[in-house]
């Protein structure tokens, strides 16, 4: 029988049940919004799909530094329904065509881009032109050239760009970073990550993920990115060489333009190795383990929306550190609100998103060349370690 934690995690990731507008709306209605702190920052959420309805909007009921200020959607009826649940007036609803008018709304300081990956660059750049700060979902974009344009647009507008790496705000992952830094498991030797889910072409939310032009890389771009990002923040260094291999059944109608399973290896300057896989034809899995010279640190699940667990294995016996659960989306939005108010550092700027894109593209290049080694050393260095900047929060 499935354990409670697994069931909660799978459901929490949105892999077990389709989210509907009424479900999100009734959650919002049932949960009174938290009182805003003075100076709370207004957020416009762009794209009302599964992630926005299921996680982001409910989390905006919990945040004290940030609140929902506007909605941007191609479906006015859906937007009106959600707006009503959040007490927003019709004037706070924009379409993709009227989006640029947000420039005239001083109640919006942050634009949160929650659109298919191929639309991230366009709406990020338009938001900067409107004078807003941008929180953009992962993966940052589809091409490296888009990443460069997004970073340049933010600099030109003198506005902040943060990529929404929720796990860098998630207590189990931040606790793990600290355990690795303090030497509890010895010298890190290997980080192994497994990320995947089952996809369904008839689900519109999966259909674009299975389209190379819109997703920019199928399972690798959608889920593998968590494993790549986790390996980097756990080891606190950057890979200099990667390899990748794919296994894809081209007779499966889901995999006409994207690969299904991609396995990768990354070599780090310290001698540590990162390895992992991403897959769109397996049960929902987001786990990783870090193997040190003395002990192992296991997070399974490690990157779900909730129910993540940590175990230190080996040595004098297994230990399961107790970590208080908080809403990682709320924590992330509260943090970014503080970034734009100049109170906290931006721990995941565009450069951090672009580094993962660089690695994803290097892995895809290796896949295309039968697993050949691809060197990558762009000189990127993380400016802020989430282990010490975000720290472990017990509430948002
Ligand atoms: P969905 O497909 O469920 O939602 C995307 C929304 O974008 C749609 O509902 C639609 O909103 C809007 N949209 C506008 N144009 C299009 C188009 N041509 N095709 C499809 N949708 C369109 O995707 P998700 O919510 O799952 O993912 C959105 C983003 O969030 C992605 O970048 C994804 O990688 C990221 N993500 C991040 C997660 C995390 O844990 N950080 C988890 C899940 C996703 P409307 O109808 O309002 O116009």
Coordinates of C-alpha atoms and ligand atoms in Angstrom, one line a residue:
X1 CA 0.0 0.0 0.0
X2 CA 1.2 3.5 -0.8
X3 CA 2.3 5.5 2.3
X4 CA 0.6 8.7 3.4
X5 CA 3.7 10.7 2.5
X6 CA 3.9 9.3 -1.0
X7 CA 0.2 9.8 -1.6
X8 CA 0.4 13.4 -0.2
X9 CA 3.5 14.1 -2.3
X10 CA 2.1 12.8 -5.5
X11 CA -1.2 14.6 -5.1
X12 CA 0.7 17.6 -4.0
X13 CA 2.7 17.7 -7.1
X14 CA -0.4 17.7 -9.1
X15 CA 0.5 14.4 -10.8
X16 CA -2.3 12.4 -9.2
X17 CA -5.3 14.5 -9.9
X18 CA -6.3 17.1 -12.6
X19 CA -6.9 20.5 -11.1
X20 CA -10.0 22.2 -12.0
X21 CA -11.0 25.8 -11.7
X22 CA -13.7 25.1 -9.2
X23 CA -11.1 23.2 -7.0
X24 CA -8.8 26.2 -7.0
X25 CA -11.5 28.7 -6.6
X26 CA -13.1 26.8 -3.7
X27 CA -9.7 26.6 -2.0
X28 CA -9.3 30.3 -2.4
X29 CA -12.7 31.0 -1.1
X30 CA -12.3 28.7 1.9
X31 CA -9.0 30.2 2.9
X32 CA -9.2 33.8 4.0
X33 CA -6.3 35.9 2.8
X34 CA -3.6 36.7 5.4
X35 CA -3.4 40.3 6.5
X36 CA -1.0 42.2 4.3
X37 CA 2.1 43.6 5.9
X38 CA 2.7 47.3 5.3
X39 CA 4.4 47.7 1.9
X40 CA 3.1 44.4 0.7
X41 CA 4.0 44.0 -3.0
X42 CA 1.3 43.5 -5.8
X43 CA 1.8 40.5 -8.1
X44 CA 0.2 39.9 -11.5
X45 CA 0.0 36.2 -12.3
X46 CA 0.3 35.5 -16.0
X47 CA -1.3 32.3 -17.3
X48 CA -4.0 30.5 -15.2
X49 CA -3.1 26.9 -15.8
X50 CA -2.4 24.0 -13.4
X51 CA 0.4 25.6 -11.5
X52 CA -1.2 29.0 -11.0
X53 CA -4.6 27.6 -10.0
X54 CA -3.3 24.7 -7.9
X55 CA -0.3 26.3 -6.1
X56 CA 0.5 29.9 -6.8
X57 CA -2.9 31.5 -6.2
X58 CA -3.5 29.5 -3.0
X59 CA 0.0 30.5 -1.8
X60 CA -0.8 34.1 -2.4
X61 CA -3.4 33.8 0.3
X62 CA -0.7 32.9 2.8
X63 CA 2.0 35.5 1.9
X64 CA 2.2 38.7 4.0
X65 CA 4.8 40.5 1.9
X66 CA 3.0 39.9 -1.4
X67 CA -0.6 39.8 -2.6
X68 CA -2.5 39.1 -5.8
X69 CA -3.0 42.4 -7.7
X70 CA -3.9 41.3 -11.3
X71 CA -4.5 38.3 -13.5
X72 CA -3.4 37.8 -17.1
X73 CA -5.2 35.2 -19.1
X74 CA -6.5 34.2 -22.6
X75 CA -9.7 33.0 -21.1
X76 CA -11.7 36.0 -19.7
X77 CA -14.4 33.8 -18.2
X78 CA -11.9 31.8 -16.2
X79 CA -10.1 35.0 -15.1
X80 CA -13.3 36.6 -14.0
X81 CA -14.2 33.6 -11.9
X82 CA -10.8 33.6 -10.2
X83 CA -10.8 37.4 -9.8
X84 CA -14.2 37.2 -8.0
X85 CA -12.8 34.6 -5.6
X86 CA -9.9 36.9 -4.8
X87 CA -12.0 40.1 -4.6
X88 CA -10.2 41.6 -7.6
X89 CA -12.1 44.1 -9.8
X90 CA -12.5 43.5 -13.6
X91 CA -10.0 46.3 -14.2
X92 CA -7.3 44.0 -12.7
X93 CA -7.9 41.4 -15.5
X94 CA -5.7 41.6 -18.6
X95 CA -5.4 39.5 -21.7
X96 CA -2.2 38.7 -23.6
X97 CA -3.1 41.5 -26.0
X98 CA -3.8 44.1 -23.3
X99 CA -0.9 43.0 -21.1
X100 CA 1.3 46.0 -21.8
X101 CA -1.3 48.3 -20.1
X102 CA 0.0 46.9 -16.8
X103 CA 2.5 49.8 -17.1
X104 CA -0.3 52.1 -16.0
X105 CA -1.2 50.1 -12.9
X106 CA 1.0 51.1 -10.0
X107 CA -0.6 48.4 -7.9
X108 CA 1.5 45.8 -9.8
X109 CA 5.1 45.7 -8.9
X110 CA 5.9 42.1 -9.8
X111 CA 4.8 40.0 -12.9
X112 CA 4.9 36.2 -12.3
X113 CA 5.2 34.4 -15.6
X114 CA 3.5 31.0 -15.5
X115 CA 3.2 30.3 -19.2
X116 CA 4.5 27.5 -21.5
X117 CA 8.3 27.8 -21.7
X118 CA 8.3 29.2 -25.2
X119 CA 6.4 32.3 -24.0
X120 CA 8.7 33.2 -21.0
X121 CA 11.0 35.4 -22.9
X122 CA 8.4 37.5 -24.7
X123 CA 6.4 38.2 -21.5
X124 CA 9.4 38.8 -19.4
X125 CA 10.7 41.4 -21.8
X126 CA 7.3 43.0 -22.1
X127 CA 7.0 43.1 -18.3
X128 CA 10.3 44.9 -18.0
X129 CA 9.2 47.4 -20.7
X130 CA 6.2 48.1 -18.5
X131 CA 8.6 48.8 -15.6
X132 CA 7.8 45.8 -13.5
X133 CA 10.0 43.2 -11.8
X134 CA 9.7 39.6 -13.0
X135 CA 9.5 36.2 -11.3
X136 CA 9.7 33.7 -14.2
X137 CA 8.9 30.0 -14.0
X138 CA 11.5 27.4 -14.8
X139 CA 13.0 26.6 -17.3
X140 CA 13.9 30.2 -17.8
X141 CA 13.3 30.0 -21.6
X142 CA 13.8 27.7 -24.6
X143 CA 17.1 29.1 -26.0
X144 CA 20.2 30.6 -24.5
X145 CA 19.8 33.6 -26.8
X146 CA 16.3 34.2 -25.1
X147 CA 18.0 34.0 -21.7
X148 CA 20.5 36.6 -22.7
X149 CA 17.8 39.0 -24.0
X150 CA 15.7 38.5 -20.8
X151 CA 18.8 39.3 -18.6
X152 CA 19.6 42.3 -20.7
X153 CA 16.0 43.6 -20.6
X154 CA 16.0 43.5 -16.8
X155 CA 19.3 45.3 -16.6
X156 CA 18.1 48.0 -19.1
X157 CA 14.9 48.5 -17.1
X158 CA 16.8 48.4 -13.7
X159 CA 14.4 45.7 -12.5
X160 CA 14.9 42.4 -10.8
X161 CA 14.6 39.0 -12.6
X162 CA 14.3 35.9 -10.5
X163 CA 13.8 32.4 -11.8
X164 CA 11.2 30.5 -9.7
X165 CA 13.4 27.7 -8.3
X166 CA 11.0 26.8 -5.5
X167 CA 13.3 24.1 -4.1
X168 CA 15.8 26.7 -3.1
X169 CA 13.1 28.0 -0.7
X170 CA 12.0 24.5 0.5
X171 CA 13.1 23.5 4.0
X172 CA 14.1 19.9 3.2
X173 CA 16.4 21.0 0.4
X174 CA 17.8 23.9 2.4
X175 CA 18.4 21.6 5.4
X176 CA 20.2 19.2 3.0
X177 CA 22.4 22.0 1.7
X178 CA 23.4 22.7 5.3
X179 CA 24.1 19.1 6.1
X180 CA 26.3 18.8 3.0
X181 CA 28.2 22.0 3.9
X182 CA 28.8 21.0 7.5
X183 CA 30.6 17.8 6.6
X184 CA 28.0 15.4 8.2
X185 CA 28.2 12.9 5.3
X186 CA 31.9 13.5 4.6
X187 CA 33.3 14.6 1.2
X188 CA 30.5 14.7 -1.4
X189 CA 31.3 12.1 -4.1
X190 CA 28.1 11.7 -6.1
X191 CA 24.7 13.3 -6.4
X192 CA 22.1 11.1 -8.1
X193 CA 18.7 12.5 -9.1
X194 CA 15.6 10.8 -10.6
X195 CA 12.8 13.1 -12.0
X196 CA 9.9 12.0 -14.0
X197 CA 6.2 11.6 -14.5
X198 CA 3.6 10.0 -16.7
X199 CA 2.4 12.3 -19.5
X200 CA -0.9 12.3 -21.4
X201 CA -1.1 13.9 -24.9
X202 CA -4.8 14.6 -24.4
X203 CA -4.1 16.8 -21.3
X204 CA -3.4 20.4 -22.7
X205 CA -1.0 20.9 -19.8
X206 CA 1.1 18.0 -21.1
X207 CA 0.5 18.6 -24.8
X208 CA 2.8 21.7 -24.9
X209 CA 5.4 19.9 -22.7
X210 CA 5.5 17.2 -25.4
X211 CA 6.2 19.8 -28.1
X212 CA 9.8 20.6 -28.6
X213 CA 9.1 24.2 -29.8
X214 CA 7.0 25.1 -26.8
X215 CA 8.9 23.1 -24.1
X216 CA 12.4 23.5 -25.3
X217 CA 13.3 19.9 -24.3
X218 CA 10.5 17.6 -23.1
X219 CA 11.1 15.8 -19.8
X220 CA 14.7 17.1 -19.5
X221 CA 13.6 20.8 -19.6
X222 CA 10.4 20.2 -17.5
X223 CA 11.7 17.8 -14.8
X224 CA 15.3 17.0 -15.3
X225 CA 16.0 20.7 -14.5
X226 CA 15.1 20.0 -10.9
X227 CA 17.8 17.3 -10.7
X228 CA 20.4 19.5 -12.4
X229 CA 19.6 22.5 -10.2
X230 CA 19.6 20.3 -7.1
X231 CA 22.9 18.8 -7.9
X232 CA 24.4 22.2 -8.3
X233 CA 23.0 23.7 -5.1
X234 CA 23.8 20.6 -3.1
X235 CA 27.5 20.5 -4.3
X236 CA 27.7 24.3 -4.4
X237 CA 29.8 24.2 -7.6
X238 CA 29.3 24.1 -11.4
X239 CA 29.9 21.2 -13.8
X240 CA 32.7 21.5 -16.4
X241 CA 31.7 18.5 -18.5
X242 CA 28.5 16.6 -19.3
X243 CA 27.3 13.6 -21.2
X244 CA 23.7 12.4 -22.0
X245 CA 21.9 9.5 -23.5
X246 CA 18.3 9.2 -24.5
X247 CA 15.9 6.3 -24.7
X248 CA 12.8 7.2 -26.7
X249 CA 10.1 5.1 -28.4
X250 CA 9.4 7.1 -31.5
X251 CA 6.3 4.9 -32.2
X252 CA 4.8 6.4 -29.0
X253 CA 2.7 9.4 -30.2
X254 CA 3.9 11.4 -27.2
X255 CA 7.5 11.5 -28.4
X256 CA 7.4 12.8 -32.0
X257 CA 9.4 15.9 -31.3
X258 CA 10.9 15.4 -27.8
X259 CA 12.9 12.7 -26.1
X260 CA 11.3 10.6 -23.4
X261 CA 14.1 9.4 -21.0
X262 CA 17.3 11.2 -20.9
X263 CA 20.1 10.1 -18.5
X264 CA 23.0 12.4 -17.8
X265 CA 26.4 12.6 -16.1
X266 CA 28.1 15.8 -15.0
X267 CA 31.7 16.2 -13.8
X268 CA 32.5 18.8 -11.2
X269 CA 35.9 20.4 -10.5
X270 CA 36.1 18.9 -7.0
X271 CA 35.9 15.4 -8.5
X272 CA 32.3 14.9 -7.5
X273 CA 30.0 13.4 -10.1
X274 CA 26.3 14.3 -10.8
X275 CA 24.1 11.8 -12.5
X276 CA 20.4 11.6 -13.1
X277 CA 17.5 11.0 -15.4
X278 CA 14.3 12.6 -16.5
X279 CA 11.5 10.7 -18.0
X280 CA 7.9 11.4 -19.3
X281 CA 6.7 7.8 -19.1
X282 CA 7.1 6.8 -15.5
X283 CA 5.2 7.3 -12.2
X284 CA 5.7 10.7 -10.6
X285 CA 9.1 10.7 -9.1
X286 CA 11.2 13.6 -7.7
X287 CA 14.0 12.2 -5.7
X288 CA 17.7 12.7 -5.2
X289 CA 20.5 11.3 -3.0
X290 CA 23.9 12.7 -2.2
X291 CA 26.6 10.1 -1.4
X292 CA 29.5 11.3 0.8
X293 CA 32.7 9.6 1.8
X294 CA 31.1 8.7 5.2
X295 CA 27.3 8.7 4.8
X296 CA 24.4 9.1 2.4
X297 CA 21.8 11.8 2.4
X298 CA 18.5 10.6 0.8
X299 CA 15.6 12.8 -0.2
X300 CA 12.7 10.7 -1.5
X301 CA 10.5 12.5 -2.3
X302 CA 12.9 15.4 -2.5
X303 CA 11.2 18.0 -4.7
X304 CA 7.5 17.5 -4.4
X305 CA 5.2 20.4 -3.4
X306 CA 4.8 18.8 0.0
X307 CA 5.7 15.7 2.0
X308 CA 9.5 15.7 1.2
X309 CA 11.6 13.7 3.5
X310 CA 15.3 13.5 4.4
X311 CA 17.3 10.6 5.7
X312 CA 21.0 10.4 6.7
X313 CA 22.0 6.8 6.1
X314 CA 25.0 5.0 7.4
X315 CA 27.5 5.7 10.2
X316 CA 26.1 5.2 13.6
X317 CA 22.6 4.5 12.3
X318 CA 20.0 6.2 10.2
X319 CA 18.8 9.6 11.2
X320 CA 15.7 11.4 9.8
X321 CA 16.0 15.1 10.5
X322 CA 12.7 16.6 11.3
X323 CA 12.0 19.5 9.1
X324 CA 8.9 21.8 9.5
X325 CA 6.9 22.0 6.2
X326 CA 6.0 25.4 4.8
X327 CA 4.5 26.5 1.5
X328 CA 7.5 26.8 -0.7
X329 CA 5.7 28.9 -3.3
X330 CA 4.6 31.4 -0.6
X331 CA 8.1 31.4 0.8
X332 CA 9.5 32.1 -2.7
X333 CA 7.1 35.0 -3.4
X334 CA 7.6 36.5 0.0
X335 CA 11.3 36.4 -0.6
X336 CA 11.1 38.0 -4.1
X337 CA 8.9 40.7 -2.6
X338 CA 11.8 41.5 -0.3
X339 CA 14.2 41.4 -3.1
X340 CA 12.4 44.1 -5.0
X341 CA 12.1 46.1 -1.8
X342 CA 15.9 45.9 -1.5
X343 CA 15.7 43.8 1.7
X344 CA 17.0 40.4 0.5
X345 CA 19.5 39.2 -2.1
X346 CA 18.2 37.7 -5.4
X347 CA 19.4 34.1 -4.9
X348 CA 18.2 32.9 -8.3
X349 CA 18.7 35.7 -10.9
X350 CA 18.6 35.2 -14.6
X351 CA 22.2 34.1 -14.7
X352 CA 21.2 31.1 -12.4
X353 CA 18.4 30.2 -14.8
X354 CA 20.7 30.5 -17.8
X355 CA 23.3 28.2 -16.2
X356 CA 20.8 25.4 -16.1
X357 CA 19.8 26.1 -19.7
X358 CA 23.4 25.9 -20.7
X359 CA 23.7 22.5 -19.0
X360 CA 20.4 21.3 -20.5
X361 CA 21.6 22.3 -24.0
X362 CA 25.0 20.7 -23.4
X363 CA 23.3 17.4 -22.4
X364 CA 21.0 17.6 -25.5
X365 CA 24.1 18.2 -27.7
X366 CA 25.7 15.1 -26.1
X367 CA 22.6 13.1 -26.7
X368 CA 22.6 14.1 -30.4
X369 CA 26.2 13.0 -30.6
X370 CA 25.7 9.5 -29.1
X371 CA 26.8 10.5 -25.5
X372 CA 30.0 12.4 -26.5
X373 CA 31.6 14.5 -23.8
X374 CA 30.6 18.2 -23.9
X375 CA 32.8 20.7 -22.0
X376 CA 31.0 23.6 -20.4
X377 CA 32.7 26.2 -18.3
X378 CA 31.0 29.6 -18.7
X379 CA 32.6 30.9 -15.5
X380 CA 29.2 31.2 -13.7
X381 CA 29.5 31.3 -10.0
X382 CA 26.4 31.4 -7.6
X383 CA 26.4 34.8 -5.9
X384 CA 24.4 33.6 -2.8
X385 CA 24.2 30.2 -1.2
X386 CA 20.6 29.5 -0.3
X387 CA 21.8 27.5 2.7
X388 CA 23.0 30.7 4.4
X389 CA 20.8 33.4 2.8
X390 CA 17.4 31.8 2.8
X391 CA 18.1 29.6 5.7
X392 CA 15.5 27.2 7.2
X393 CA 12.2 28.9 7.8
X394 CA 9.5 27.4 9.9
X395 CA 6.8 29.7 8.7
X396 CA 6.2 32.3 5.9
Ligands
LIG1 P1 -0.5 24.7 -18.0 O1 -0.5 24.3 -19.4 O2 -1.3 24.0 -17.0 O3 -0.8 26.3 -17.9 C1 -0.3 27.2 -18.8 C2 -1.2 28.4 -19.0 O4 -0.6 29.3 -19.9 C3 -2.5 28.0 -19.7 O5 -3.5 27.5 -18.8 C4 -2.9 29.2 -20.3 O6 -3.5 30.1 -19.3 C5 -1.6 29.9 -20.7 N1 -1.3 29.8 -22.1 C6 -1.2 30.9 -22.9 N2 -0.9 30.5 -24.2 C7 -0.9 29.1 -24.2 C8 -0.7 28.2 -25.2 N3 -0.4 28.5 -26.4 N4 -0.7 26.9 -24.8 C9 -0.9 26.5 -23.5 N5 -1.1 27.4 -22.5 C10 -1.1 28.7 -22.8 O7 1.1 24.7 -17.5 P2 1.6 24.7 -16.0 O8 0.8 25.6 -15.2 O9 1.8 23.4 -15.5 O10 3.1 25.3 -16.3 C11 3.3 26.7 -16.6 C12 4.8 27.0 -16.3 O11 5.1 26.7 -15.0 C13 5.8 26.3 -17.1 O12 6.9 27.1 -17.4 C14 6.2 25.1 -16.2 O13 7.5 24.7 -16.5 C15 6.2 25.8 -14.9 N6 6.0 24.9 -13.8 C16 6.7 25.0 -12.7 C17 6.5 24.2 -11.6 C18 7.2 24.4 -10.3 O14 7.1 23.5 -9.5 N7 8.0 25.5 -10.2 C19 5.5 23.1 -11.7 C20 4.7 23.1 -12.9 C21 4.9 24.0 -13.9 P3 -4.9 30.9 -19.7 O15 -5.9 29.9 -20.0 O16 -5.1 31.6 -18.4 O17 -4.5 31.8 -20.8

